[in-house]
Coordinates of C-alpha atoms in Angstrom, one line a residue:
Chain Y
X6 CA 97.5 41.5 128.0
X7 CA 101.3 40.6 129.3
X8 CA 104.0 41.6 127.1
X9 CA 104.7 37.8 125.2
X10 CA 101.3 37.3 124.5
X11 CA 100.3 37.4 120.8
X12 CA 99.2 40.7 120.4
X13 CA 94.8 40.9 119.8
X14 CA 93.4 43.5 118.2
X15 CA 89.8 45.5 118.0
X16 CA 88.4 45.3 115.7
X17 CA 85.4 47.1 115.0
X18 CA 83.1 45.9 112.4
X19 CA 80.3 47.9 110.7
X20 CA 78.1 45.5 108.5
X21 CA 75.2 45.9 107.1
X22 CA 72.4 44.3 107.7
X23 CA 71.0 43.4 104.7
X24 CA 75.0 41.6 103.0
X25 CA 77.8 41.2 105.7
X26 CA 75.4 40.9 108.9
X27 CA 73.2 37.6 106.7
X28 CA 76.7 36.9 105.2
X29 CA 78.0 36.4 110.0
X30 CA 74.8 35.2 110.0
X31 CA 75.1 32.3 107.6
X32 CA 78.8 31.5 108.6
X33 CA 77.6 31.0 112.0
X34 CA 75.4 28.5 110.9
X35 CA 77.5 26.7 108.8
X36 CA 80.0 26.9 111.6
X37 CA 83.0 28.3 109.8
X38 CA 85.9 29.5 111.9
X39 CA 86.5 33.1 112.2
X40 CA 88.7 35.1 114.0
X41 CA 87.4 36.5 117.4
X42 CA 88.7 40.0 117.4
X43 CA 86.1 42.1 115.9
X44 CA 83.1 43.2 116.9
X45 CA 79.6 43.6 115.4
X46 CA 78.3 46.6 114.9
X47 CA 74.9 46.3 112.5
X48 CA 74.0 49.2 110.7
X49 CA 71.0 49.3 108.0
X50 CA 72.6 49.9 105.1
X51 CA 76.1 50.9 103.8
X52 CA 74.7 54.0 102.7
X53 CA 74.2 54.8 106.5
X54 CA 77.8 54.5 106.8
X55 CA 79.5 57.7 107.8
X56 CA 83.3 59.0 107.7
X57 CA 82.7 60.2 111.8
X58 CA 81.6 56.5 112.7
X59 CA 85.1 55.6 111.5
X60 CA 87.0 58.3 113.0
X61 CA 85.0 57.7 116.3
X62 CA 86.1 54.5 116.1
X63 CA 89.8 55.2 116.1
X64 CA 89.1 58.0 118.8
X65 CA 87.7 55.5 121.1
X66 CA 90.8 53.1 120.9
X67 CA 89.4 50.5 118.2
X68 CA 92.9 49.1 116.7
X69 CA 91.6 48.6 112.8
X70 CA 87.7 49.0 111.3
X71 CA 85.9 46.9 108.8
X72 CA 83.4 48.0 106.9
X73 CA 81.6 45.6 104.8
X74 CA 78.4 46.4 102.4
Chain D
X23 CA 91.3 98.4 85.5
X24 CA 92.7 98.9 88.9
X25 CA 91.5 98.1 92.2
X26 CA 90.0 102.1 92.8
X27 CA 88.6 102.3 89.7
X28 CA 86.7 98.3 90.7
X29 CA 85.6 100.1 93.5
X30 CA 84.1 102.4 91.9
X31 CA 81.8 100.9 89.1
X32 CA 80.7 98.6 92.6
X33 CA 79.4 101.5 94.3
X34 CA 77.5 103.1 91.5
X35 CA 76.4 99.7 90.1
X36 CA 74.9 99.2 94.1
X37 CA 74.0 102.6 94.0
X38 CA 71.8 102.0 91.0
X39 CA 70.6 98.7 92.3
X40 CA 69.5 99.8 95.7
X41 CA 67.7 102.9 94.2
X42 CA 65.8 101.0 91.0
X43 CA 65.0 98.9 94.3
X44 CA 66.1 95.7 92.6
X45 CA 67.9 94.4 95.9
X46 CA 67.2 94.6 98.9
X47 CA 70.8 94.5 100.2
X48 CA 73.9 94.6 98.0
X49 CA 76.6 92.3 100.0
X50 CA 80.2 93.6 99.6
X51 CA 83.4 94.9 101.5
X52 CA 84.2 97.7 103.1
X53 CA 87.8 99.0 104.5
X54 CA 88.7 97.7 107.4
X55 CA 89.5 99.6 110.5
X56 CA 93.0 98.1 110.5
X57 CA 94.6 97.7 107.6
X58 CA 94.4 95.1 105.0
X59 CA 91.3 93.1 106.8
X60 CA 88.5 94.8 104.5
X61 CA 85.2 93.4 106.3
X62 CA 82.3 92.1 104.8
X63 CA 79.6 95.0 104.3
X64 CA 76.0 94.5 103.7
X65 CA 74.6 98.0 102.3
X66 CA 70.8 98.4 102.3
X67 CA 70.2 102.1 101.5
X68 CA 72.2 103.9 98.6
X69 CA 73.9 105.9 101.0
X70 CA 75.2 103.1 102.9
X71 CA 76.2 102.0 99.6
X72 CA 79.5 104.7 99.3
X73 CA 81.4 102.4 102.0
X74 CA 81.7 99.8 99.8
X75 CA 85.3 99.0 98.6
X76 CA 87.2 96.4 96.5
X77 CA 90.9 95.9 97.3
X78 CA 93.1 93.0 97.8
X79 CA 92.2 92.7 100.8
X80 CA 89.0 90.7 100.8
X81 CA 89.2 87.8 102.1
X82 CA 86.4 86.9 103.1
X83 CA 83.9 84.1 100.7
X84 CA 80.7 86.5 100.5
X85 CA 78.5 83.7 99.3
X86 CA 78.3 82.9 103.1
X87 CA 75.7 85.2 103.4
X88 CA 74.4 84.6 100.8
X89 CA 73.4 80.9 102.2
X90 CA 69.5 80.9 103.2
X91 CA 68.9 84.7 103.3
X92 CA 65.5 85.8 102.6
X93 CA 65.0 88.6 100.1
X94 CA 66.8 89.8 97.2
X95 CA 70.2 90.2 97.4
X96 CA 73.1 91.4 95.3
X97 CA 76.5 89.8 95.7
X98 CA 80.0 91.1 94.9
X99 CA 81.7 88.2 93.7
X100 CA 84.9 87.2 91.7
X101 CA 85.7 84.2 91.0
X102 CA 85.7 82.0 93.7
X103 CA 83.1 83.3 96.1
X104 CA 81.3 82.9 92.1
X105 CA 81.9 79.3 91.8
X106 CA 80.5 79.1 95.8
X107 CA 77.1 80.6 94.5
X108 CA 77.0 78.3 92.0
X109 CA 77.6 75.7 94.4
X110 CA 74.9 76.7 96.8
X111 CA 72.1 77.4 94.0
X112 CA 72.9 73.6 92.9
X113 CA 72.7 72.9 96.4
X114 CA 69.3 74.8 97.3
X115 CA 70.3 77.1 99.1
X116 CA 70.3 79.8 97.3
X117 CA 67.8 80.9 95.0
X118 CA 69.3 82.2 91.5
X119 CA 66.5 84.3 91.2
X120 CA 66.7 86.0 94.1
X121 CA 70.7 86.3 93.5
X122 CA 72.3 89.4 91.0
X123 CA 75.6 88.9 90.7
X124 CA 78.2 91.8 90.8
X125 CA 80.7 90.2 88.8
X126 CA 85.0 91.0 89.6
X127 CA 88.3 89.6 88.6
X128 CA 90.4 88.6 91.6
X129 CA 93.5 90.7 91.2
X130 CA 94.7 87.6 93.6
X131 CA 93.8 88.6 97.6
X132 CA 97.0 89.6 99.9
X133 CA 98.2 87.7 103.1
X134 CA 98.4 89.5 105.9
X135 CA 100.7 88.2 107.7
X136 CA 103.1 87.3 105.4
X137 CA 103.2 91.9 104.5
X138 CA 103.7 91.5 108.4
X139 CA 106.4 89.3 108.4
X140 CA 108.4 90.9 106.2
X141 CA 108.6 93.7 108.3
X142 CA 109.1 92.1 112.3
X143 CA 108.3 93.9 115.2
X144 CA 107.2 97.1 113.0
X145 CA 103.3 98.1 112.7
X146 CA 101.9 98.9 109.9
X147 CA 99.9 101.4 109.6
X148 CA 98.3 101.9 106.2
X149 CA 98.9 99.7 103.2
X150 CA 98.0 100.9 99.9
X151 CA 98.1 99.2 95.9
X152 CA 99.6 100.6 93.1
X153 CA 98.9 98.6 90.3
X154 CA 101.0 95.2 90.9
X155 CA 102.7 97.1 94.1
X156 CA 101.9 97.1 97.4
X157 CA 103.5 100.1 99.4
X158 CA 103.7 99.7 102.8
X159 CA 103.4 102.0 105.0
X160 CA 104.1 102.4 109.0
X161 CA 105.5 105.1 111.8
X162 CA 109.5 105.7 109.6
X163 CA 109.1 103.9 106.3
X164 CA 107.2 103.5 103.4
X165 CA 108.4 100.3 101.7
X166 CA 107.4 99.1 97.9
X167 CA 106.7 95.1 97.9
X168 CA 105.6 93.3 94.8
X169 CA 101.8 91.5 94.9
X170 CA 103.5 88.3 93.9
X171 CA 105.6 88.4 97.2
X172 CA 102.8 88.3 99.2
X173 CA 99.4 86.8 98.3
X174 CA 97.4 84.2 99.3
X175 CA 98.8 80.5 99.0
X176 CA 95.4 79.5 97.5
X177 CA 95.3 82.6 94.6
X178 CA 98.6 81.6 93.2
X179 CA 96.9 78.3 91.8
X180 CA 93.4 79.6 91.4
X181 CA 91.9 77.9 87.8
X182 CA 89.5 81.4 88.2
X183 CA 89.7 84.6 88.4
X184 CA 87.1 85.4 86.4
X185 CA 83.3 85.0 87.8
X186 CA 81.4 82.5 86.5
X187 CA 78.3 83.9 86.6
X188 CA 77.8 87.4 86.9
X189 CA 74.6 89.7 86.2
X190 CA 76.9 92.6 85.7
X191 CA 80.9 92.8 84.9
X192 CA 82.8 95.2 86.5
X193 CA 86.2 96.3 85.3
X194 CA 85.9 93.1 82.3
X195 CA 87.7 89.8 82.7
X196 CA 90.8 89.0 83.2
X197 CA 93.0 86.4 83.0
X198 CA 91.9 83.4 84.2
X199 CA 94.4 82.2 87.1
X200 CA 98.4 82.9 88.9
X201 CA 100.0 79.9 87.1
X202 CA 99.8 77.7 90.3
X203 CA 99.9 74.0 90.1
X204 CA 96.9 73.1 92.1
X205 CA 98.0 69.5 92.3
X206 CA 100.8 70.4 93.9
X207 CA 99.3 71.8 97.3
X208 CA 99.3 68.6 98.2
X209 CA 102.8 66.6 96.9
X210 CA 104.5 67.6 99.6
X211 CA 103.3 65.2 101.7
X212 CA 101.8 62.2 98.8
X213 CA 105.6 61.3 98.9
X214 CA 106.0 60.2 102.5
X215 CA 105.9 57.4 104.3
X216 CA 102.7 57.1 106.7
X217 CA 104.5 58.0 109.7
X218 CA 106.1 61.0 108.3
X219 CA 102.8 62.0 107.4
X220 CA 101.2 61.4 110.6
X221 CA 104.5 63.6 112.0
X222 CA 103.6 66.2 109.1
X223 CA 100.1 66.6 110.2
X224 CA 100.7 66.7 114.0
X225 CA 102.8 69.3 114.0
X226 CA 101.0 71.3 111.0
X227 CA 97.3 71.3 113.4
X228 CA 99.2 70.9 116.6
X229 CA 98.3 74.8 116.8
X230 CA 94.1 74.5 116.4
X231 CA 92.6 76.1 119.9
X232 CA 89.5 74.9 118.3
X233 CA 87.9 78.3 117.7
X234 CA 86.0 76.6 114.4
X235 CA 86.3 80.2 112.7
X236 CA 87.3 78.0 109.8
X237 CA 83.9 76.6 110.3
X238 CA 82.2 80.0 110.7
X239 CA 84.1 81.7 108.0
X240 CA 83.2 78.7 105.0
X241 CA 80.3 79.1 102.9
X242 CA 80.1 75.6 102.8
X243 CA 79.4 75.0 106.4
X244 CA 75.5 75.9 106.6
X245 CA 73.9 73.1 108.3
X246 CA 71.7 74.0 110.8
X247 CA 74.0 71.4 113.6
X248 CA 77.8 70.9 113.1
X249 CA 78.6 67.8 113.8
X250 CA 81.3 69.6 116.2
X251 CA 78.1 71.0 118.1
X252 CA 76.5 67.2 117.8
X253 CA 76.2 66.0 122.0
X254 CA 74.0 63.2 122.2
X255 CA 75.8 61.2 120.1
X256 CA 79.1 63.4 120.7
X257 CA 81.1 62.7 117.3
X258 CA 84.4 64.7 118.3
X259 CA 85.2 65.6 121.5
X260 CA 86.3 69.4 122.5
X261 CA 89.6 68.9 124.0
X262 CA 92.7 70.4 121.9
X263 CA 93.9 66.4 122.1
X264 CA 95.3 65.5 119.0
X265 CA 92.6 62.9 117.6
X266 CA 90.1 65.3 119.0
X267 CA 92.0 68.0 116.4
X268 CA 92.5 65.4 113.9
X269 CA 88.7 64.4 114.0
X270 CA 87.8 67.7 113.6
X271 CA 89.6 68.7 110.5
X272 CA 89.4 65.8 108.4
X273 CA 86.2 65.1 109.0
X274 CA 85.8 69.3 108.2
X275 CA 87.3 68.7 104.5
X276 CA 85.4 65.3 104.2
X277 CA 82.5 67.7 104.8
X278 CA 83.3 70.2 101.4
X279 CA 84.1 67.3 99.4
X280 CA 83.5 67.5 96.2
X281 CA 82.2 71.6 96.9
X282 CA 85.5 73.6 98.2
X283 CA 86.4 76.0 95.5
X284 CA 89.7 76.4 97.3
X285 CA 88.4 80.2 98.2
X286 CA 90.8 80.5 100.6
X287 CA 88.4 81.8 103.5
X288 CA 89.6 79.1 106.4
X289 CA 93.1 80.1 106.2
X290 CA 92.7 83.9 106.3
X291 CA 90.3 83.5 108.9
X292 CA 92.7 81.2 111.0
X293 CA 93.9 83.3 113.9
X294 CA 96.7 80.4 114.9
X295 CA 97.9 80.5 110.9
X296 CA 97.2 77.0 110.2
X297 CA 97.6 75.2 106.8
X298 CA 94.1 73.3 106.0
X299 CA 94.3 73.9 102.8
X300 CA 96.7 70.6 102.5
X301 CA 93.7 68.3 103.9
X302 CA 91.1 70.2 101.4
X303 CA 93.2 70.2 98.2
X304 CA 94.1 66.6 98.5
X305 CA 90.3 65.7 98.3
X306 CA 89.8 68.4 95.6
X307 CA 92.6 66.6 93.4
X308 CA 90.9 63.3 94.4
X309 CA 87.5 63.5 93.2
X310 CA 89.4 65.4 89.9
X311 CA 91.0 62.8 89.3
X312 CA 88.0 59.9 90.2
X313 CA 85.1 61.5 89.0
X314 CA 87.0 64.4 86.9
X315 CA 84.3 67.6 88.8
X316 CA 85.3 70.5 89.6
X317 CA 82.8 72.2 92.4
X318 CA 80.8 75.5 91.3
X319 CA 81.8 75.9 87.6
X320 CA 78.4 75.7 86.1
X321 CA 74.5 76.1 87.2
X322 CA 72.6 72.5 87.2
X323 CA 75.7 70.6 88.1
X324 CA 75.4 67.6 89.8
X325 CA 77.9 67.3 93.2
X326 CA 79.8 64.7 92.8
X327 CA 79.1 62.9 96.4
X328 CA 74.8 62.3 94.9
X329 CA 75.8 60.9 92.4
X330 CA 77.1 57.5 91.4
X331 CA 78.3 55.3 88.6
X332 CA 78.6 52.3 87.8
X333 CA 82.7 52.1 86.6
X334 CA 83.7 54.1 89.2
X335 CA 86.5 53.0 90.7
X336 CA 86.8 50.6 93.5
X337 CA 90.2 48.5 94.3
X338 CA 89.6 49.2 97.7
X339 CA 87.4 47.2 98.0
X340 CA 87.9 43.5 99.3
Chain P
X14 CA 76.8 53.1 95.7
X15 CA 76.9 56.2 97.2
X16 CA 79.1 54.8 99.8
X17 CA 81.7 53.2 97.6
X18 CA 82.7 57.2 96.3
X19 CA 82.7 58.6 100.0
X20 CA 84.8 56.1 101.4
X21 CA 87.0 56.1 98.1
X22 CA 87.4 59.8 99.1
X23 CA 87.6 59.1 103.1
X24 CA 90.4 56.3 102.6
X25 CA 93.0 58.5 100.2
X26 CA 92.2 61.9 102.8
X27 CA 93.1 59.1 106.1
X28 CA 96.0 57.7 104.4
X29 CA 97.2 61.0 103.2
X30 CA 97.0 62.4 107.0
X31 CA 98.4 59.8 108.2
X32 CA 96.9 56.7 109.4
X33 CA 98.6 53.7 108.1
X34 CA 97.2 51.4 104.8
X35 CA 95.6 48.0 106.5
X36 CA 93.7 50.0 109.3
X37 CA 90.9 51.0 107.2
X38 CA 88.9 48.2 105.4
X39 CA 86.3 47.7 102.9
X40 CA 84.3 44.7 101.6
X41 CA 81.3 43.8 99.5
X42 CA 80.0 40.4 100.5
X43 CA 76.7 39.2 99.8
X44 CA 74.3 37.5 102.5
X45 CA 75.2 34.2 100.7
X46 CA 78.9 34.5 100.4
X47 CA 79.8 32.8 104.5
X48 CA 83.1 31.6 102.8
X49 CA 84.1 35.4 101.5
X50 CA 82.9 36.3 105.4
X51 CA 85.5 34.2 106.9
X52 CA 87.9 34.8 104.5
X53 CA 87.8 38.7 104.8
X54 CA 87.7 38.2 108.2
X55 CA 90.8 36.5 108.6
X56 CA 92.4 38.6 106.3
X57 CA 91.7 41.6 108.2
X58 CA 92.6 40.3 111.3
X59 CA 95.8 39.6 109.9
X60 CA 95.5 43.0 108.6
X61 CA 95.9 44.7 111.7
X62 CA 97.1 42.4 114.1
X63 CA 100.6 42.6 111.9
X64 CA 100.8 46.6 112.3
X65 CA 99.9 46.1 115.8
X66 CA 98.0 48.4 118.1
X67 CA 96.8 51.5 116.9
X68 CA 98.8 54.3 118.6
X69 CA 97.5 57.7 116.2
X70 CA 94.1 59.2 116.2
X71 CA 93.1 57.6 119.7
X72 CA 92.3 59.9 122.3
X73 CA 94.1 59.3 125.6
X74 CA 91.8 60.0 128.5
X75 CA 94.9 59.5 130.9
X76 CA 97.2 62.4 128.8
X77 CA 93.9 65.0 128.5
X78 CA 92.2 65.2 131.8

């Protein structure tokens, strides 16, 4: 990435299979535009979410983490 | 009652328990070979019970040794150890009926580093306790030091010096607190801005050599496989890189959420003198503020992280 | 619900340790709320963009090796 290009963050998005993953699906089907910076990781339930996932994501160099249930 | 009399009481109680066969082992402290380092001791016979002691240098948390231990045991417990025992009973790691608690009021344990810092470069050969004073002896000197001056940081802010549960109380109850303010432990960082906090955090933890002594000394860390030892996937690297150190300490502190009784065993065990209570006490304060819970105060209490209420605060969720 | 308590404590802890507020986001979105999803993604991306690249909590392999 060159210096003057706009900064494009990488965001790890942990989405619950039943809630936000469905919403993402619906957003796709409804052809809603949203920024392409999120990298979706599907989790079976937000209850599966562990703090170590978040810290591990940061450690591996993401610029932001988004957890959505 | 002074510590020598309490030690005598503990020995007698232990001898009686072991002699009558009420317990298989008495877990207490024995005098260390190095001054100011009394160590955990397991007495299996009435003769061995003679070695038990009690002093202001009993920095280990004995609740650690009660975890999943087969047979009946007696544990010498001051305030924090008894709170951890209650926590372990609540978490089904210890059976209350197998546990005999020899309760003691905690005098406030001494931080050996603080004592050593008062005598830089000198070798301390013996430390005696007389009431509220310590007599520090070395080659060619013997000085009095007030106990208040060299107490461990967590003992200042202790709120429960008397045991919560005890089958036998030796020396009677004493004052519950040393008068420190528990909320103030985390305060110095809470005032700072984000980048200053990060700098402070790095500064505090930069000496960590990842020996995991804090984890091993902690009576809460009883997982069969700790997250730092998991290798597939590896959640936490093994290096001394700041990210790995941060991951380890943040997660370790997080695992103690709603369970840490501020016994200070982690700080006492740390060979690098890291103040990890800065993290655990922040969580302790949050748990108290958000969910109104103090760990280890009552048998049968539900740990806060295993519960929820419909009206839990959620302003941070969009 | 249990996760909510976990996240409340974790977010406080990370920000206490010096992670910038705005790097870590949480939200509730039902599977029928595509609009809200779109809106939240935009918000999250904007917030992280404003903070710039992450510098904390990252393991820099070049530095370690």
